GROMACS .gro file of C-alpha atoms in nm:
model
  340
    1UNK     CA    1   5.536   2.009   9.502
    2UNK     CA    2   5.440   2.309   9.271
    3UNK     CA    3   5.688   2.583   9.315
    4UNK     CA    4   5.562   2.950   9.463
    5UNK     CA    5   5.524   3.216   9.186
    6UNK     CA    6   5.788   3.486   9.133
    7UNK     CA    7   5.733   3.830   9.332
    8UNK     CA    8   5.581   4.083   9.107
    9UNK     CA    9   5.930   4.290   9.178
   10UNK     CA   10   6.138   4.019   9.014
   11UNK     CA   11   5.979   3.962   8.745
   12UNK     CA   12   5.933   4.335   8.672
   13UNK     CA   13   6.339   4.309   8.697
   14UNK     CA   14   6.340   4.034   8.467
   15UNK     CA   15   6.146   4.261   8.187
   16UNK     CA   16   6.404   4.562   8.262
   17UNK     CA   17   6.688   4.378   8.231
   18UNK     CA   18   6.523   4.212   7.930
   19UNK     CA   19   6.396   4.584   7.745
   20UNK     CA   20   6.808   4.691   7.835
   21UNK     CA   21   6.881   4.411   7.580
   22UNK     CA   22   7.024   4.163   7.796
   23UNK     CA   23   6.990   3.811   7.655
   24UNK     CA   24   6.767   3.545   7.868
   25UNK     CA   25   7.111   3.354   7.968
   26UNK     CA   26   7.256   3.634   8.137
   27UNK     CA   27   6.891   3.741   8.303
   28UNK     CA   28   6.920   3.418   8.427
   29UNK     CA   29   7.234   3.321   8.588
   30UNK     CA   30   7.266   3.685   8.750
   31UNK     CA   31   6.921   3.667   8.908
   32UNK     CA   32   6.897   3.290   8.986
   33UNK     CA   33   6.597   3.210   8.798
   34UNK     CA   34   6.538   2.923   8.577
   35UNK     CA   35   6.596   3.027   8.177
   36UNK     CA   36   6.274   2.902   8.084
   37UNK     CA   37   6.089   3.115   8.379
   38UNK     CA   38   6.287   3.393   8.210
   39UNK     CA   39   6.158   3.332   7.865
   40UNK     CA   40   5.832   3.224   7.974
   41UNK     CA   41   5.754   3.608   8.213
   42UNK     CA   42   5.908   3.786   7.881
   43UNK     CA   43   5.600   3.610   7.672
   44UNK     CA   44   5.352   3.685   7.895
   45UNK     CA   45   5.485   4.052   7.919
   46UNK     CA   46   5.469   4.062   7.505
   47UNK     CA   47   5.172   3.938   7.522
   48UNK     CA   48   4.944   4.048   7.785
   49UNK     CA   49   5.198   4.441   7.840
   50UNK     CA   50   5.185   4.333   8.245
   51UNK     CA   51   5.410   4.070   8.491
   52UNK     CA   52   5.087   4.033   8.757
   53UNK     CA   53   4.907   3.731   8.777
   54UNK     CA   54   4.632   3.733   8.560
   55UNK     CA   55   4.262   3.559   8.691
   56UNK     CA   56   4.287   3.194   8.602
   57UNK     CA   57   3.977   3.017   8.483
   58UNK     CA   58   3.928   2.857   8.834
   59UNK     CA   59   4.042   2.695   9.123
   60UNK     CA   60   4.343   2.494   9.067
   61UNK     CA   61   4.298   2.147   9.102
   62UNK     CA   62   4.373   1.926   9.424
   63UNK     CA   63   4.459   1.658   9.201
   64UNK     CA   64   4.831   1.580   9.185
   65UNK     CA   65   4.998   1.514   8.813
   66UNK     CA   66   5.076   1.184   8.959
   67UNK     CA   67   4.714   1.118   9.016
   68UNK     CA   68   4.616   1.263   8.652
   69UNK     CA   69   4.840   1.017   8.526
   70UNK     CA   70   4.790   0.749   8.710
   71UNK     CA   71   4.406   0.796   8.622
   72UNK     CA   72   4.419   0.830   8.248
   73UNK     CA   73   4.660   0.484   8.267
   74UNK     CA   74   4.410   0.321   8.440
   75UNK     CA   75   4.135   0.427   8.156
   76UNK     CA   76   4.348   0.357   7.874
   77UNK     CA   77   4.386  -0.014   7.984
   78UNK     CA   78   4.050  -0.073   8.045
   79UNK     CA   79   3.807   0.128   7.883
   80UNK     CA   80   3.540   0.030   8.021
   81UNK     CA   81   3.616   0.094   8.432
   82UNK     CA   82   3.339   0.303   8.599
   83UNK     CA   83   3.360   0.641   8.805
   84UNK     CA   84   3.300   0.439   9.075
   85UNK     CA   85   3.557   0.265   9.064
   86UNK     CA   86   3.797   0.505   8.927
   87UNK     CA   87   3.691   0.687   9.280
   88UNK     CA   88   3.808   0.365   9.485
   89UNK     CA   89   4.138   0.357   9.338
   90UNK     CA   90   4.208   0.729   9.355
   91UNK     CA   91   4.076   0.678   9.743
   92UNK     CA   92   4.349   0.456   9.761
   93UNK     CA   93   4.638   0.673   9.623
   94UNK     CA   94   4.521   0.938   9.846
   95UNK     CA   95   4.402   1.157   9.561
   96UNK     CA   96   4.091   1.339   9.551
   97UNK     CA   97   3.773   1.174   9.489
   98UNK     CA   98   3.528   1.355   9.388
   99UNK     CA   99   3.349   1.224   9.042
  100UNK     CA  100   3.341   1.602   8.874
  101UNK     CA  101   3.737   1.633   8.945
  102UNK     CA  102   3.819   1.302   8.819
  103UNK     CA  103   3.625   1.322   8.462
  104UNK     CA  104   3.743   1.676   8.429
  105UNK     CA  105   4.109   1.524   8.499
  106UNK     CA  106   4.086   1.278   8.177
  107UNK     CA  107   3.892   1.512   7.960
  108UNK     CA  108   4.205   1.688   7.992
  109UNK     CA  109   4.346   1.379   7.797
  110UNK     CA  110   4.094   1.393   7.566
  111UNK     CA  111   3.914   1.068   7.698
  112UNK     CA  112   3.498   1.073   7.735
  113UNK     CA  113   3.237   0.887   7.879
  114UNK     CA  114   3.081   0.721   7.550
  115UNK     CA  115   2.787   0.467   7.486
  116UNK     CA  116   3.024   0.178   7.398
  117UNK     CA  117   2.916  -0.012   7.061
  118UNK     CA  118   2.798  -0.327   7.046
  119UNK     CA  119   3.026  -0.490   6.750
  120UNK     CA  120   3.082  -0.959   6.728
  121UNK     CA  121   3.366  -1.065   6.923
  122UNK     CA  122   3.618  -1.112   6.631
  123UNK     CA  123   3.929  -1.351   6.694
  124UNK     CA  124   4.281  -1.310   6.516
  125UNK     CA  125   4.135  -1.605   6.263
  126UNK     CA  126   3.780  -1.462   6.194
  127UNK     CA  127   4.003  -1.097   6.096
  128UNK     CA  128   4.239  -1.286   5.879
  129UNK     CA  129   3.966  -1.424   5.665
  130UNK     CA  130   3.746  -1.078   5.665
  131UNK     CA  131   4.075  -0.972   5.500
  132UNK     CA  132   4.124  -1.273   5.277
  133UNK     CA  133   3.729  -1.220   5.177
  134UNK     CA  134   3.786  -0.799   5.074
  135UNK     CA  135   4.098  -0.914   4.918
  136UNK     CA  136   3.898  -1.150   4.672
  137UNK     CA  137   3.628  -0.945   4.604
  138UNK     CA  138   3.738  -0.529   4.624
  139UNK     CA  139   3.720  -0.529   4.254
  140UNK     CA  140   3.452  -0.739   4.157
  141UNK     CA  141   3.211  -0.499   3.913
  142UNK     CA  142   2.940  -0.301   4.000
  143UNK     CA  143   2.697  -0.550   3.767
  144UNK     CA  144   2.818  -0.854   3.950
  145UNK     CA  145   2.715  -0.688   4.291
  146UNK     CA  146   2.383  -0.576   4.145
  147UNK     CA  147   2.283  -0.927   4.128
  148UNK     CA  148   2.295  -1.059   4.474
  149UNK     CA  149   2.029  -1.115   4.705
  150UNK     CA  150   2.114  -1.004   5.072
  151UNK     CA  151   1.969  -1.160   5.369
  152UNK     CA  152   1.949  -1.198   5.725
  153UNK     CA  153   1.786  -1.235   6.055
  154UNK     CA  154   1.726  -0.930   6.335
  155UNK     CA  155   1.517  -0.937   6.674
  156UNK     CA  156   1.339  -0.632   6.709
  157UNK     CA  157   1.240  -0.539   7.046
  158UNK     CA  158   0.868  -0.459   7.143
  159UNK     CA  159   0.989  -0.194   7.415
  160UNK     CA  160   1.340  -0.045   7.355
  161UNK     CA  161   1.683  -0.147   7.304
  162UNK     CA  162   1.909  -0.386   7.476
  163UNK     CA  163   2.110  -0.246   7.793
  164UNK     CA  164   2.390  -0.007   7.748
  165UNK     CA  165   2.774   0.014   7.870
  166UNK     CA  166   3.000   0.271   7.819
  167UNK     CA  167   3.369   0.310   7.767
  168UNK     CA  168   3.610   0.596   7.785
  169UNK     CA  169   3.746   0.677   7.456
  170UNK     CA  170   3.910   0.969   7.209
  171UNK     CA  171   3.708   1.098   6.938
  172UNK     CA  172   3.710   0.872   6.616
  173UNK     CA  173   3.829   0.539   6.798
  174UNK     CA  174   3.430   0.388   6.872
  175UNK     CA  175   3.494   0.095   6.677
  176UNK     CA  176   3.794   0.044   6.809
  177UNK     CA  177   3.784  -0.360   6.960
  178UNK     CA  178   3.873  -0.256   7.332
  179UNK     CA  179   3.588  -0.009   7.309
  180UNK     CA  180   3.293  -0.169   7.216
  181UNK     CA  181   3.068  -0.462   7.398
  182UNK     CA  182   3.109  -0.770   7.194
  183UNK     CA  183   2.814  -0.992   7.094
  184UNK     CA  184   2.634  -1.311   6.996
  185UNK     CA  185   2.355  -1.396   6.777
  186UNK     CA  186   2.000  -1.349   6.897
  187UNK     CA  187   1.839  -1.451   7.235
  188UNK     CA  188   1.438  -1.301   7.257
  189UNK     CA  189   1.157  -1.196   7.507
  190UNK     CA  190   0.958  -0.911   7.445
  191UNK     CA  191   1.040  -0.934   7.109
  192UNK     CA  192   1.033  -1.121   6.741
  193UNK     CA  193   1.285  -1.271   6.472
  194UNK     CA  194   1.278  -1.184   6.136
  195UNK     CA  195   1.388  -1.301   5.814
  196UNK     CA  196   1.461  -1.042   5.533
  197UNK     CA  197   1.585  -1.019   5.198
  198UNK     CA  198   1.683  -0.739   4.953
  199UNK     CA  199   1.867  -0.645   4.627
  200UNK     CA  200   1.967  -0.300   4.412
  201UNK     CA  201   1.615  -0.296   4.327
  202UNK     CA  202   1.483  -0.288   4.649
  203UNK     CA  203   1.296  -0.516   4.916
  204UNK     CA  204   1.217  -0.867   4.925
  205UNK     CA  205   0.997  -1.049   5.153
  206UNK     CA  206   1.013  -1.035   5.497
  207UNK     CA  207   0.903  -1.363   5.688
  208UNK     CA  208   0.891  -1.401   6.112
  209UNK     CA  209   1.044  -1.683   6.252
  210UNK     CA  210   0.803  -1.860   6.501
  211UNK     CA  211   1.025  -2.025   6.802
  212UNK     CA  212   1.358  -2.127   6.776
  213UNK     CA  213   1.462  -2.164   6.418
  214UNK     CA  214   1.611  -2.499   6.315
  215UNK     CA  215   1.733  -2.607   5.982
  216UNK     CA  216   1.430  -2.726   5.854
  217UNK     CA  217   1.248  -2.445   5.891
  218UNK     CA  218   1.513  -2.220   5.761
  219UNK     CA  219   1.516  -2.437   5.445
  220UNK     CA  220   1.137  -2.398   5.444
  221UNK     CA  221   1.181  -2.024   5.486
  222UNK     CA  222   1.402  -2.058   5.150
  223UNK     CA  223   1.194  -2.286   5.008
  224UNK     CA  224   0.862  -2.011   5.031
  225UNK     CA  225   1.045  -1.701   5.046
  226UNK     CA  226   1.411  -1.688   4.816
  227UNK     CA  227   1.336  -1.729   4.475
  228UNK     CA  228   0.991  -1.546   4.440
  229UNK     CA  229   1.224  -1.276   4.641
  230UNK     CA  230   1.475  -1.309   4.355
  231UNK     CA  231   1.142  -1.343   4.104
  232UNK     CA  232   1.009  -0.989   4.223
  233UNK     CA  233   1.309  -0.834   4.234
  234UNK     CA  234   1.347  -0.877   3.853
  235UNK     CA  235   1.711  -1.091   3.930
  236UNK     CA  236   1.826  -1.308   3.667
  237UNK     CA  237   1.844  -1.719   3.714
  238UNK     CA  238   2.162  -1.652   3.750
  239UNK     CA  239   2.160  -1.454   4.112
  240UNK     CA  240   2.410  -1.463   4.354
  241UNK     CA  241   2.256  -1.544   4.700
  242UNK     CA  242   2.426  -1.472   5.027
  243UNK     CA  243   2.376  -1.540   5.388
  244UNK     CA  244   2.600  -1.546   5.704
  245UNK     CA  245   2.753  -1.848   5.826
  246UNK     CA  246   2.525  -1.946   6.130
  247UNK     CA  247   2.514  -2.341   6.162
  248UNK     CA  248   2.153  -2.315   6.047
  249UNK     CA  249   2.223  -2.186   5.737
  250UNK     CA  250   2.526  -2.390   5.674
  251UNK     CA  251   2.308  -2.729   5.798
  252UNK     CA  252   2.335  -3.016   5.528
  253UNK     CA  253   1.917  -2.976   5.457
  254UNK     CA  254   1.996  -2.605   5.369
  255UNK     CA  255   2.272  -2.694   5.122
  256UNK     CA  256   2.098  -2.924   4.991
  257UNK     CA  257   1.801  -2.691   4.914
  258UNK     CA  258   2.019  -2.464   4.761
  259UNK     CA  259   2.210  -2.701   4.545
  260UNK     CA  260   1.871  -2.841   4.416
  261UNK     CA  261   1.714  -2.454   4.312
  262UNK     CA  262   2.096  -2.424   4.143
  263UNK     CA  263   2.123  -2.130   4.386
  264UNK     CA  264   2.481  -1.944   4.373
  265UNK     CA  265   2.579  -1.879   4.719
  266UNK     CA  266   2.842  -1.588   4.772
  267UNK     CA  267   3.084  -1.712   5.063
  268UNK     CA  268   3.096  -1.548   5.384
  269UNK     CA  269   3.305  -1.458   5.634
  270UNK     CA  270   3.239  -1.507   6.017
  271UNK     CA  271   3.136  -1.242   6.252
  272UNK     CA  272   3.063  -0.983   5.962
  273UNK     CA  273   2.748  -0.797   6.019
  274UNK     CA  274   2.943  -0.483   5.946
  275UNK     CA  275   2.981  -0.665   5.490
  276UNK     CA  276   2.621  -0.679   5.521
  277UNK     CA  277   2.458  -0.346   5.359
  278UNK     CA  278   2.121  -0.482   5.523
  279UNK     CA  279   2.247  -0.394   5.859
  280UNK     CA  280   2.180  -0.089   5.753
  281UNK     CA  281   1.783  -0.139   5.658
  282UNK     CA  282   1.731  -0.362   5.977
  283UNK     CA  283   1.809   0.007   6.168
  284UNK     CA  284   1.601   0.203   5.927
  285UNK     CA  285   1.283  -0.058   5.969
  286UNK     CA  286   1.361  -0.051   6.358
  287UNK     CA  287   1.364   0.308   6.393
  288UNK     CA  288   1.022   0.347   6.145
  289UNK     CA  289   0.830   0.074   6.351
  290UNK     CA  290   0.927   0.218   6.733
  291UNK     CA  291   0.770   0.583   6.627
  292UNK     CA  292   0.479   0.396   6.574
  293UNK     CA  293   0.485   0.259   6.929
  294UNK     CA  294   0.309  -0.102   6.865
  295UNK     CA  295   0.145  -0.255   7.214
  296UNK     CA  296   0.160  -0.646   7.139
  297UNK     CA  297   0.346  -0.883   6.955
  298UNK     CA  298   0.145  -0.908   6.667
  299UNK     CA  299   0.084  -0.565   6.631
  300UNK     CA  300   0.476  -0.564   6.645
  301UNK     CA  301   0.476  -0.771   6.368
  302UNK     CA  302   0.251  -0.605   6.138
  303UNK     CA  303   0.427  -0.284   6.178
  304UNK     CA  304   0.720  -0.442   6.065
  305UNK     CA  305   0.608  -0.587   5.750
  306UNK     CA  306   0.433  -0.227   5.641
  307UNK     CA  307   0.732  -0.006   5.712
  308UNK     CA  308   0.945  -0.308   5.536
  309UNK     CA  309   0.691  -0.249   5.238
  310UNK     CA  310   0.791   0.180   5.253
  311UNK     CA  311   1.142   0.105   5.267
  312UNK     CA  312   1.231   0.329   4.965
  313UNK     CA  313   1.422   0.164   4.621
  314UNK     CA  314   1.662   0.420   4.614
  315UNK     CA  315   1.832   0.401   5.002
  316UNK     CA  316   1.846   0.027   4.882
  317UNK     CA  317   2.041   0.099   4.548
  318UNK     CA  318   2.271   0.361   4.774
  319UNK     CA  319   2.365   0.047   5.000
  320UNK     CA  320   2.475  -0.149   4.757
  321UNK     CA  321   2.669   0.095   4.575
  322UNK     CA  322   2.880   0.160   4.940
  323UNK     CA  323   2.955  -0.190   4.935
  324UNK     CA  324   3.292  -0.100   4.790
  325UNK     CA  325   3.373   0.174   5.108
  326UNK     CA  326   3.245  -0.079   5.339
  327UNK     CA  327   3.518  -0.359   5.175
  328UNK     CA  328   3.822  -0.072   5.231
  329UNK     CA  329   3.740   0.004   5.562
  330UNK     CA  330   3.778  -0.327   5.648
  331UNK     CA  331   4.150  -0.331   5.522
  332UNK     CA  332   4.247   0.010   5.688
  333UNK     CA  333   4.080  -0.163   6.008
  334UNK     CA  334   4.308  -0.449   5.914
  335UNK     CA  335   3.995  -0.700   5.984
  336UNK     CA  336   3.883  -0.545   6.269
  337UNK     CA  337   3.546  -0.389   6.369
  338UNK     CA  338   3.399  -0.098   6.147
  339UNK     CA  339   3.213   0.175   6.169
  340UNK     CA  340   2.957  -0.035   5.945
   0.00000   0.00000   0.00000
């Protein structure tokens, strides 16, 4: 139970004895009042020149400090619980309800109400070898980077974004694995897969994958698309190519393919979207073709293949040259999720 405040009278007693130069000790045991209640009515005297109480910010809150507690525990070991049922289970301690006095009660922790991020679902063995990968390669030269050949696959939607969740968190801790959605590679409706490639010099072609994409036709995708790619882009024989490890990629045909074009292949980690600097253009082209607001697939399509075209040189020499940042974020996350 919160204690009642001190009459005005005592506490004006409490600055008398204090301005006679009696020490807080004395103050204390001879009027029965707590030593830090004291010290605490000198301070606001020093500070404010007056013992009333002074208008508080606004009505106190019917939430016990048990409750407060008891809330931000429950937030902190699953960041993702809802209002609603952070409402239930104060219900059930007998604590207030009400959905404005429970958020204000763990901002007060500093914990918000945050889109959660959707980052892969990364296992204690797929961390281990991010690590073992940056270890290899944090101080391979600038020139060596400049010649590979990044690639990938995105969906783009036709009509917004996938569904949303959201997690309580602190400021700074969005990457963080309890507090973002984990994924998979892509499923598809309203939408289409594309295959891209790019280097330091900028963007290679860009090629959409009709159905389901097996291993032949990602070999024939290679086969049309990788080394005029590497051709336009003014890369030497001598390239280094890289892709992600998705069993279509890593299919015997596809090796094969590569072996015969004498194709270098940069190994990859698992679950590493965040290595890839063409994350990073895959947003850029998604955000250029939605402004345009195509109606259809194929319109869809064709927007993304002109705004693949504007994609500018220079954001594309930037990417490569954060490569290194992206490596040493991955050792201060200790293999975990970045904010790449």
């Amino acid at each position: 139970m919160k204690s009642k405040d001190l009459s005005v009278d005592l506490r004006d007693r409490i600055v008398s004895w204090h301005k006679s130069g009696e020490g807080y000790r004395k103050i204390s045991a001879a009027l029965k009042v707590p030593m830090s209640t004291v010290a605490s009515i000198i301070r606001k005297w020093k500070k404010f020149e007056t013992t009333r109480t002074l208008p508080r910010a606004g009505r106190p809150s019917k939430l016990s400090d048990r409750g407060r507690r008891a809330l931000v525990r429950e937030v902190t070991k699953n960041p993702m619980v809802t209002l609603s049922e952070l409402q239930r289970s104060s219900v059930e301690r007998g604590e207030p309800s009400r959905r404005t006095t429970i958020s204000a009660a763990i901002h007060q922790s500093g914990l918000y109400g945050r889109v959660a991020r959707r980052k892969p679902l990364l296992s204690k063995r797929h961390m281990a070898a991010r690590l073992e990968f940056v270890k290899r390669h944090l101080k391979d030269s600038q020139t060596m980077r400049n010649k590979i050949l990044w690639s990938d696959e995105t969906k783009i939607e036709l009509f917004g974004v996938n569904a949303r969740g959201h997690a309580w968190r602190k400021p700074g801790t969005a990457h963080h694995q309890a507090n973002t959605i984990p994924t998979v590679k892509h499923g598809g409706g309203g939408s289409i897969m594309l295959w891209g490639c790019f280097s330091v010099a900028g963007t290679g072609r860009l090629v959409r994958i009709k159905g389901k994409m097996t291993a032949a036709m990602y070999r024939d995708i290679m086969d049309e698309n990788l080394l005029q790619s590497a051709l336009d882009l003014r890369l030497r024989r001598r390239f280094i190519f890289q892709q992600d490890n998705d069993p279509k990629h890593t299919a015997k045909i596809s090796k094969e393919w590569l072996q015969d074009n004498s194709v270098n292949v940069l190994e990859w980690p698992s679950q590493s979207p965040d290595l890839n600097p063409i994350e990073h253009l895959w947003r850029d082209l998604k955000m250029a073709v939605h402004r345009r607001f195509p109606s259809n697939l194929m319109e869809l399509e064709r927007c993304c293949k002109e705004e693949w075209e504007k994609l500018a040189k220079d954001r594309c020499a930037k990417l490569v040259a954060s490569y290194s940042k992206r490596l040493e974020t991955i050792i201060a996350a200790k293999g975990a999720s970045t904010k790449y």
